[in-house]
Amino acid sequence: MTVKTWQALRIKKYQFALRLLLLLNAVSALFALVFPIYPSKAPFAPALTILVLSVVLLAWHGKYASRKINLHIISLIFGVLWATHITLKYNFLQHQDYSFMLIALLTVLFIGSIAFANNIVAFTLHSLPAVFACLWLDGRDHGLRILYFMALPMAGIAIQHIIQKRNDNFAQQLMYKLLAEKQTLSDLSMLDPLTGLYNRRGLKNKLDILLDMDTQQRHVLLIDIDHFKAYNDNYGHMMGDQALIRVSAAIRNTVRSRDIVVRFGGEEFLVLLTFANAQQAYATAERIRQAVYDLKIPHMFNESVGTHVTVSMGIAPLLAQDVESAITNADKALYKAKNHGRNYILTSEDVEIT
């Protein structure tokens, strides 16, 4: 689950509560108009208003489901309308019968408890006007019963509200924890486990962000450790891994923090220099070459010559956000550099790029 799906779930819960409230109010108002408990000459405007308003809001919300209506305000409006209906009908009865008031009050409480099973505020706003009206009409004789009818569902909904809130908080904390772990795993998947540098996936992720920046001052450095296969053959793969770790650290420590360093292949590295012109790119490549040489990693690549691990490099500008072309040109320059010998640097301008 993501934050968006969590928000979508909350919206669907709100939409369901609203539509259920409107539907129950419409059905109850229609029943009160067509099949009244006690026929009387009382004004039917409140019940008719409830019916019409419910139907109109249902139709409107069905068409514009993405638009949000304040649920608390709607609950209070319908609560006031039901209170008005009860007051007018009770006063127009020839014999003021407590059973009518009881049934009407229970109807309102039933609607609220069904529509707002875990929303204590909305339930209270919907039910309280009718309770106050009943207390005002017949509170002297039946006040305790009326309060009991209100308190019983309110207590149940309050408990359900507390339980639901705790469940929601737990689910939300769990979701954030899972998202944090997912982000951590995503970050780890973009790193080379041996050197700690970005891998190709990490490079792609960084490029998506970097290329949005408005600058043409970018260069690609493609770096290859000279005769690394011979190094592995002579010293073993464990020593080869240690050499890779030390070389990658030297490269990372030589460039700026805003530059991107990637393990591009087995013994091949890529550096994406930002805000760097051709002279600065070459100067950076020279510093990397010297930093790797200064590591003094022994490398006997034949029987007569003892030397140290070195790197060769190819440099190419990154123009018009064409990364593939820049890497291809840098690779061609690197290939020419390695043909010249060990520890060599060439730019794409030094070779014929076709």
PDB file of N, CA and C in Angstrom, residues 123-204:
ATOM      1  N   PHE A 123     -22.139  11.372  13.929  1.00  0.00           N
ATOM      2  CA  PHE A 123     -23.316  10.785  14.577  1.00  0.00           C
ATOM      3  C   PHE A 123     -23.931  11.765  15.576  1.00  0.00           C
ATOM      4  N   THR A 124     -23.099  12.421  16.364  1.00  0.00           N
ATOM      5  CA  THR A 124     -23.599  13.372  17.363  1.00  0.00           C
ATOM      6  C   THR A 124     -24.290  14.550  16.701  1.00  0.00           C
ATOM      7  N   LEU A 125     -23.694  15.103  15.660  1.00  0.00           N
ATOM      8  CA  LEU A 125     -24.290  16.242  14.965  1.00  0.00           C
ATOM      9  C   LEU A 125     -25.619  15.867  14.315  1.00  0.00           C
ATOM     10  N   HIS A 126     -25.729  14.637  13.842  1.00  0.00           N
ATOM     11  CA  HIS A 126     -26.962  14.199  13.199  1.00  0.00           C
ATOM     12  C   HIS A 126     -28.061  13.911  14.216  1.00  0.00           C
ATOM     13  N   SER A 127     -27.701  13.409  15.390  1.00  0.00           N
ATOM     14  CA  SER A 127     -28.690  12.936  16.358  1.00  0.00           C
ATOM     15  C   SER A 127     -29.059  13.966  17.418  1.00  0.00           C
ATOM     16  N   LEU A 128     -28.123  14.840  17.765  1.00  0.00           N
ATOM     17  CA  LEU A 128     -28.334  15.724  18.897  1.00  0.00           C
ATOM     18  C   LEU A 128     -29.523  16.682  18.726  1.00  0.00           C
ATOM     19  N   PRO A 129     -29.736  17.285  17.532  1.00  0.00           N
ATOM     20  CA  PRO A 129     -30.911  18.161  17.393  1.00  0.00           C
ATOM     21  C   PRO A 129     -32.230  17.452  17.696  1.00  0.00           C
ATOM     22  N   ALA A 130     -32.388  16.214  17.228  1.00  0.00           N
ATOM     23  CA  ALA A 130     -33.617  15.462  17.497  1.00  0.00           C
ATOM     24  C   ALA A 130     -33.748  15.146  18.986  1.00  0.00           C
ATOM     25  N   VAL A 131     -32.631  14.816  19.636  1.00  0.00           N
ATOM     26  CA  VAL A 131     -32.657  14.531  21.077  1.00  0.00           C
ATOM     27  C   VAL A 131     -33.069  15.782  21.848  1.00  0.00           C
ATOM     28  N   PHE A 132     -32.492  16.918  21.497  1.00  0.00           N
ATOM     29  CA  PHE A 132     -32.858  18.171  22.165  1.00  0.00           C
ATOM     30  C   PHE A 132     -34.338  18.498  21.956  1.00  0.00           C
ATOM     31  N   ALA A 133     -34.822  18.248  20.728  1.00  0.00           N
ATOM     32  CA  ALA A 133     -36.235  18.515  20.449  1.00  0.00           C
ATOM     33  C   ALA A 133     -37.131  17.621  21.302  1.00  0.00           C
ATOM     34  N   CYS A 134     -36.762  16.360  21.432  1.00  0.00           N
ATOM     35  CA  CYS A 134     -37.561  15.435  22.253  1.00  0.00           C
ATOM     36  C   CYS A 134     -37.501  15.809  23.730  1.00  0.00           C
ATOM     37  N   LEU A 135     -36.345  16.222  24.203  1.00  0.00           N
ATOM     38  CA  LEU A 135     -36.228  16.651  25.595  1.00  0.00           C
ATOM     39  C   LEU A 135     -37.073  17.899  25.858  1.00  0.00           C
ATOM     40  N   TRP A 136     -37.100  18.779  24.876  1.00  0.00           N
ATOM     41  CA  TRP A 136     -37.885  20.010  25.038  1.00  0.00           C
ATOM     42  C   TRP A 136     -39.387  19.709  24.997  1.00  0.00           C
ATOM     43  N   LEU A 137     -39.762  18.750  24.171  1.00  0.00           N
ATOM     44  CA  LEU A 137     -41.186  18.413  24.046  1.00  0.00           C
ATOM     45  C   LEU A 137     -41.694  17.588  25.227  1.00  0.00           C
ATOM     46  N   ASP A 138     -40.887  16.623  25.673  1.00  0.00           N
ATOM     47  CA  ASP A 138     -41.394  15.711  26.701  1.00  0.00           C
ATOM     48  C   ASP A 138     -40.280  15.287  27.650  1.00  0.00           C
ATOM     49  N   GLY A 139     -39.368  16.210  27.960  1.00  0.00           N
ATOM     50  CA  GLY A 139     -38.247  15.875  28.805  1.00  0.00           C
ATOM     51  C   GLY A 139     -38.608  15.653  30.254  1.00  0.00           C
ATOM     52  N   ARG A 140     -39.692  16.245  30.700  1.00  0.00           N
ATOM     53  CA  ARG A 140     -40.057  16.123  32.116  1.00  0.00           C
ATOM     54  C   ARG A 140     -40.435  14.684  32.456  1.00  0.00           C
ATOM     55  N   ASP A 141     -41.191  14.040  31.573  1.00  0.00           N
ATOM     56  CA  ASP A 141     -41.676  12.689  31.875  1.00  0.00           C
ATOM     57  C   ASP A 141     -40.732  11.596  31.379  1.00  0.00           C
ATOM     58  N   HIS A 142     -40.090  11.840  30.258  1.00  0.00           N
ATOM     59  CA  HIS A 142     -39.310  10.766  29.632  1.00  0.00           C
ATOM     60  C   HIS A 142     -37.873  11.188  29.340  1.00  0.00           C
ATOM     61  N   GLY A 143     -37.374  12.170  30.082  1.00  0.00           N
ATOM     62  CA  GLY A 143     -36.029  12.684  29.820  1.00  0.00           C
ATOM     63  C   GLY A 143     -34.949  11.631  29.947  1.00  0.00           C
ATOM     64  N   LEU A 144     -35.020  10.807  31.012  1.00  0.00           N
ATOM     65  CA  LEU A 144     -34.000   9.779  31.218  1.00  0.00           C
ATOM     66  C   LEU A 144     -34.015   8.738  30.107  1.00  0.00           C
ATOM     67  N   ARG A 145     -35.219   8.361  29.661  1.00  0.00           N
ATOM     68  CA  ARG A 145     -35.299   7.383  28.569  1.00  0.00           C
ATOM     69  C   ARG A 145     -34.699   7.954  27.275  1.00  0.00           C
ATOM     70  N   ILE A 146     -35.019   9.208  27.009  1.00  0.00           N
ATOM     71  CA  ILE A 146     -34.498   9.845  25.791  1.00  0.00           C
ATOM     72  C   ILE A 146     -32.966   9.904  25.825  1.00  0.00           C
ATOM     73  N   LEU A 147     -32.434  10.294  26.984  1.00  0.00           N
ATOM     74  CA  LEU A 147     -30.976  10.343  27.113  1.00  0.00           C
ATOM     75  C   LEU A 147     -30.357   8.947  26.987  1.00  0.00           C
ATOM     76  N   TYR A 148     -31.053   7.946  27.512  1.00  0.00           N
ATOM     77  CA  TYR A 148     -30.564   6.571  27.400  1.00  0.00           C
ATOM     78  C   TYR A 148     -30.527   6.120  25.945  1.00  0.00           C
ATOM     79  N   PHE A 149     -31.596   6.453  25.200  1.00  0.00           N
ATOM     80  CA  PHE A 149     -31.631   6.086  23.781  1.00  0.00           C
ATOM     81  C   PHE A 149     -30.473   6.735  23.014  1.00  0.00           C
ATOM     82  N   MET A 150     -30.099   7.949  23.441  1.00  0.00           N
ATOM     83  CA  MET A 150     -28.989   8.638  22.786  1.00  0.00           C
ATOM     84  C   MET A 150     -27.645   8.067  23.247  1.00  0.00           C
ATOM     85  N   ALA A 151     -27.557   7.780  24.548  1.00  0.00           N
ATOM     86  CA  ALA A 151     -26.265   7.364  25.120  1.00  0.00           C
ATOM     87  C   ALA A 151     -25.846   5.977  24.649  1.00  0.00           C
ATOM     88  N   LEU A 152     -26.801   5.080  24.477  1.00  0.00           N
ATOM     89  CA  LEU A 152     -26.462   3.697  24.143  1.00  0.00           C
ATOM     90  C   LEU A 152     -25.731   3.586  22.799  1.00  0.00           C
ATOM     91  N   PRO A 153     -26.299   4.081  21.688  1.00  0.00           N
ATOM     92  CA  PRO A 153     -25.537   3.994  20.424  1.00  0.00           C
ATOM     93  C   PRO A 153     -24.297   4.871  20.424  1.00  0.00           C
ATOM     94  N   MET A 154     -24.358   6.001  21.155  1.00  0.00           N
ATOM     95  CA  MET A 154     -23.188   6.872  21.202  1.00  0.00           C
ATOM     96  C   MET A 154     -22.009   6.156  21.860  1.00  0.00           C
ATOM     97  N   ALA A 155     -22.290   5.417  22.938  1.00  0.00           N
ATOM     98  CA  ALA A 155     -21.217   4.679  23.609  1.00  0.00           C
ATOM     99  C   ALA A 155     -20.634   3.613  22.675  1.00  0.00           C
ATOM    100  N   GLY A 156     -21.527   2.900  21.974  1.00  0.00           N
ATOM    101  CA  GLY A 156     -21.048   1.876  21.044  1.00  0.00           C
ATOM    102  C   GLY A 156     -20.214   2.466  19.921  1.00  0.00           C
ATOM    103  N   ILE A 157     -20.673   3.593  19.360  1.00  0.00           N
ATOM    104  CA  ILE A 157     -19.942   4.224  18.261  1.00  0.00           C
ATOM    105  C   ILE A 157     -18.631   4.807  18.756  1.00  0.00           C
ATOM    106  N   ALA A 158     -18.645   5.360  19.992  1.00  0.00           N
ATOM    107  CA  ALA A 158     -17.407   5.909  20.552  1.00  0.00           C
ATOM    108  C   ALA A 158     -16.362   4.815  20.724  1.00  0.00           C
ATOM    109  N   ILE A 159     -16.781   3.664  21.219  1.00  0.00           N
ATOM    110  CA  ILE A 159     -15.845   2.537  21.373  1.00  0.00           C
ATOM    111  C   ILE A 159     -15.333   2.083  20.011  1.00  0.00           C
ATOM    112  N   GLN A 160     -16.255   1.963  19.056  1.00  0.00           N
ATOM    113  CA  GLN A 160     -15.855   1.566  17.706  1.00  0.00           C
ATOM    114  C   GLN A 160     -14.918   2.601  17.084  1.00  0.00           C
ATOM    115  N   HIS A 161     -15.193   3.879  17.363  1.00  0.00           N
ATOM    116  CA  HIS A 161     -14.358   4.959  16.845  1.00  0.00           C
ATOM    117  C   HIS A 161     -12.938   4.851  17.400  1.00  0.00           C
ATOM    118  N   ILE A 162     -12.816   4.579  18.699  1.00  0.00           N
ATOM    119  CA  ILE A 162     -11.501   4.453  19.328  1.00  0.00           C
ATOM    120  C   ILE A 162     -10.745   3.254  18.744  1.00  0.00           C
ATOM    121  N   ILE A 163     -11.456   2.130  18.612  1.00  0.00           N
ATOM    122  CA  ILE A 163     -10.823   0.926  18.054  1.00  0.00           C
ATOM    123  C   ILE A 163     -10.374   1.166  16.617  1.00  0.00           C
ATOM    124  N   GLN A 164     -11.263   1.801  15.832  1.00  0.00           N
ATOM    125  CA  GLN A 164     -10.930   2.058  14.434  1.00  0.00           C
ATOM    126  C   GLN A 164      -9.754   3.028  14.319  1.00  0.00           C
ATOM    127  N   LYS A 165      -9.720   4.029  15.185  1.00  0.00           N
ATOM    128  CA  LYS A 165      -8.628   5.001  15.141  1.00  0.00           C
ATOM    129  C   LYS A 165      -7.303   4.329  15.483  1.00  0.00           C
ATOM    130  N   ARG A 166      -7.327   3.441  16.487  1.00  0.00           N
ATOM    131  CA  ARG A 166      -6.102   2.720  16.832  1.00  0.00           C
ATOM    132  C   ARG A 166      -5.664   1.818  15.684  1.00  0.00           C
ATOM    133  N   ASN A 167      -6.628   1.165  15.056  1.00  0.00           N
ATOM    134  CA  ASN A 167      -6.298   0.313  13.903  1.00  0.00           C
ATOM    135  C   ASN A 167      -5.737   1.133  12.745  1.00  0.00           C
ATOM    136  N   ASP A 168      -6.351   2.307  12.513  1.00  0.00           N
ATOM    137  CA  ASP A 168      -5.870   3.170  11.434  1.00  0.00           C
ATOM    138  C   ASP A 168      -4.458   3.667  11.725  1.00  0.00           C
ATOM    139  N   ASN A 169      -4.209   4.059  12.975  1.00  0.00           N
ATOM    140  CA  ASN A 169      -2.870   4.529  13.338  1.00  0.00           C
ATOM    141  C   ASN A 169      -1.834   3.418  13.175  1.00  0.00           C
ATOM    142  N   PHE A 170      -2.219   2.209  13.611  1.00  0.00           N
ATOM    143  CA  PHE A 170      -1.303   1.074  13.467  1.00  0.00           C
ATOM    144  C   PHE A 170      -1.030   0.781  11.995  1.00  0.00           C
ATOM    145  N   ALA A 171      -2.107   0.784  11.192  1.00  0.00           N
ATOM    146  CA  ALA A 171      -1.948   0.511   9.759  1.00  0.00           C
ATOM    147  C   ALA A 171      -1.122   1.600   9.080  1.00  0.00           C
ATOM    148  N   GLN A 172      -1.336   2.847   9.504  1.00  0.00           N
ATOM    149  CA  GLN A 172      -0.587   3.946   8.901  1.00  0.00           C
ATOM    150  C   GLN A 172       0.895   3.867   9.268  1.00  0.00           C
ATOM    151  N   GLN A 173       1.197   3.574  10.530  1.00  0.00           N
ATOM    152  CA  GLN A 173       2.592   3.419  10.939  1.00  0.00           C
ATOM    153  C   GLN A 173       3.246   2.251  10.210  1.00  0.00           C
ATOM    154  N   LEU A 174       2.496   1.152  10.076  1.00  0.00           N
ATOM    155  CA  LEU A 174       3.028  -0.001   9.360  1.00  0.00           C
ATOM    156  C   LEU A 174       3.285   0.344   7.901  1.00  0.00           C
ATOM    157  N   MET A 175       2.371   1.111   7.297  1.00  0.00           N
ATOM    158  CA  MET A 175       2.540   1.498   5.905  1.00  0.00           C
ATOM    159  C   MET A 175       3.785   2.360   5.732  1.00  0.00           C
ATOM    160  N   TYR A 176       3.979   3.362   6.628  1.00  0.00           N
ATOM    161  CA  TYR A 176       5.157   4.220   6.537  1.00  0.00           C
ATOM    162  C   TYR A 176       6.447   3.426   6.744  1.00  0.00           C
ATOM    163  N   LYS A 177       6.395   2.439   7.650  1.00  0.00           N
ATOM    164  CA  LYS A 177       7.567   1.605   7.874  1.00  0.00           C
ATOM    165  C   LYS A 177       7.894   0.774   6.636  1.00  0.00           C
ATOM    166  N   LEU A 178       6.845   0.212   6.030  1.00  0.00           N
ATOM    167  CA  LEU A 178       7.051  -0.573   4.813  1.00  0.00           C
ATOM    168  C   LEU A 178       7.566   0.290   3.667  1.00  0.00           C
ATOM    169  N   LEU A 179       7.037   1.527   3.571  1.00  0.00           N
ATOM    170  CA  LEU A 179       7.511   2.430   2.522  1.00  0.00           C
ATOM    171  C   LEU A 179       8.969   2.803   2.747  1.00  0.00           C
ATOM    172  N   ALA A 180       9.341   3.016   4.032  1.00  0.00           N
ATOM    173  CA  ALA A 180      10.737   3.333   4.334  1.00  0.00           C
ATOM    174  C   ALA A 180      11.649   2.158   3.986  1.00  0.00           C
ATOM    175  N   GLU A 181      11.192   0.934   4.317  1.00  0.00           N
ATOM    176  CA  GLU A 181      11.984  -0.249   3.976  1.00  0.00           C
ATOM    177  C   GLU A 181      12.064  -0.435   2.463  1.00  0.00           C
ATOM    178  N   LYS A 182      10.961  -0.152   1.786  1.00  0.00           N
ATOM    179  CA  LYS A 182      10.967  -0.252   0.324  1.00  0.00           C
ATOM    180  C   LYS A 182      11.952   0.736  -0.281  1.00  0.00           C
ATOM    181  N   GLN A 183      11.970   1.970   0.274  1.00  0.00           N
ATOM    182  CA  GLN A 183      12.909   2.975  -0.221  1.00  0.00           C
ATOM    183  C   GLN A 183      14.345   2.551   0.035  1.00  0.00           C
ATOM    184  N   THR A 184      14.575   1.962   1.228  1.00  0.00           N
ATOM    185  CA  THR A 184      15.918   1.478   1.546  1.00  0.00           C
ATOM    186  C   THR A 184      16.355   0.390   0.579  1.00  0.00           C
ATOM    187  N   LEU A 185      15.447  -0.564   0.314  1.00  0.00           N
ATOM    188  CA  LEU A 185      15.760  -1.637  -0.628  1.00  0.00           C
ATOM    189  C   LEU A 185      15.979  -1.090  -2.034  1.00  0.00           C
ATOM    190  N   SER A 186      15.174  -0.079  -2.398  1.00  0.00           N
ATOM    191  CA  SER A 186      15.337   0.533  -3.715  1.00  0.00           C
ATOM    192  C   SER A 186      16.693   1.223  -3.830  1.00  0.00           C
ATOM    193  N   ASP A 187      17.088   1.911  -2.732  1.00  0.00           N
ATOM    194  CA  ASP A 187      18.397   2.566  -2.742  1.00  0.00           C
ATOM    195  C   ASP A 187      19.525   1.537  -2.835  1.00  0.00           C
ATOM    196  N   LEU A 188      19.371   0.438  -2.078  1.00  0.00           N
ATOM    197  CA  LEU A 188      20.402  -0.602  -2.107  1.00  0.00           C
ATOM    198  C   LEU A 188      20.490  -1.250  -3.480  1.00  0.00           C
ATOM    199  N   SER A 189      19.354  -1.379  -4.162  1.00  0.00           N
ATOM    200  CA  SER A 189      19.361  -2.000  -5.484  1.00  0.00           C
ATOM    201  C   SER A 189      20.059  -1.132  -6.512  1.00  0.00           C
ATOM    202  N   MET A 190      20.277   0.147  -6.201  1.00  0.00           N
ATOM    203  CA  MET A 190      20.953   1.053  -7.125  1.00  0.00           C
ATOM    204  C   MET A 190      22.435   1.186  -6.812  1.00  0.00           C
ATOM    205  N   LEU A 191      22.925   0.429  -5.800  1.00  0.00           N
ATOM    206  CA  LEU A 191      24.325   0.506  -5.410  1.00  0.00           C
ATOM    207  C   LEU A 191      25.039  -0.805  -5.727  1.00  0.00           C
ATOM    208  N   ASP A 192      26.287  -0.677  -6.117  1.00  0.00           N
ATOM    209  CA  ASP A 192      27.121  -1.855  -6.326  1.00  0.00           C
ATOM    210  C   ASP A 192      27.547  -2.383  -4.953  1.00  0.00           C
ATOM    211  N   PRO A 193      27.278  -3.646  -4.643  1.00  0.00           N
ATOM    212  CA  PRO A 193      27.545  -4.150  -3.298  1.00  0.00           C
ATOM    213  C   PRO A 193      29.026  -4.188  -2.929  1.00  0.00           C
ATOM    214  N   LEU A 194      29.920  -4.265  -3.904  1.00  0.00           N
ATOM    215  CA  LEU A 194      31.346  -4.352  -3.600  1.00  0.00           C
ATOM    216  C   LEU A 194      31.953  -2.975  -3.315  1.00  0.00           C
ATOM    217  N   THR A 195      31.703  -2.029  -4.200  1.00  0.00           N
ATOM    218  CA  THR A 195      32.362  -0.724  -4.091  1.00  0.00           C
ATOM    219  C   THR A 195      31.514   0.329  -3.397  1.00  0.00           C
ATOM    220  N   GLY A 196      30.198   0.104  -3.324  1.00  0.00           N
ATOM    221  CA  GLY A 196      29.313   1.116  -2.751  1.00  0.00           C
ATOM    222  C   GLY A 196      28.991   2.239  -3.703  1.00  0.00           C
ATOM    223  N   LEU A 197      29.478   2.156  -4.939  1.00  0.00           N
ATOM    224  CA  LEU A 197      29.146   3.166  -5.953  1.00  0.00           C
ATOM    225  C   LEU A 197      27.803   2.830  -6.588  1.00  0.00           C
ATOM    226  N   TYR A 198      27.273   3.780  -7.354  1.00  0.00           N
ATOM    227  CA  TYR A 198      26.052   3.506  -8.101  1.00  0.00           C
ATOM    228  C   TYR A 198      26.318   2.447  -9.163  1.00  0.00           C
ATOM    229  N   ASN A 199      25.314   1.602  -9.408  1.00  0.00           N
ATOM    230  CA  ASN A 199      25.378   0.704 -10.552  1.00  0.00           C
ATOM    231  C   ASN A 199      24.636   1.351 -11.719  1.00  0.00           C
ATOM    232  N   ARG A 200      24.409   0.595 -12.774  1.00  0.00           N
ATOM    233  CA  ARG A 200      23.752   1.192 -13.952  1.00  0.00           C
ATOM    234  C   ARG A 200      22.327   1.634 -13.659  1.00  0.00           C
ATOM    235  N   ARG A 201      21.655   0.886 -12.803  1.00  0.00           N
ATOM    236  CA  ARG A 201      20.302   1.296 -12.419  1.00  0.00           C
ATOM    237  C   ARG A 201      20.344   2.604 -11.647  1.00  0.00           C
ATOM    238  N   GLY A 202      21.325   2.729 -10.756  1.00  0.00           N
ATOM    239  CA  GLY A 202      21.479   3.981 -10.017  1.00  0.00           C
ATOM    240  C   GLY A 202      21.810   5.136 -10.931  1.00  0.00           C
ATOM    241  N   LEU A 203      22.631   4.866 -11.972  1.00  0.00           N
ATOM    242  CA  LEU A 203      22.962   5.909 -12.940  1.00  0.00           C
ATOM    243  C   LEU A 203      21.715   6.398 -13.659  1.00  0.00           C
ATOM    244  N   LYS A 204      20.873   5.466 -14.079  1.00  0.00           N
ATOM    245  CA  LYS A 204      19.642   5.852 -14.776  1.00  0.00           C
ATOM    246  C   LYS A 204      18.751   6.689 -13.879  1.00  0.00           C
TER     247      LYS A 204
END
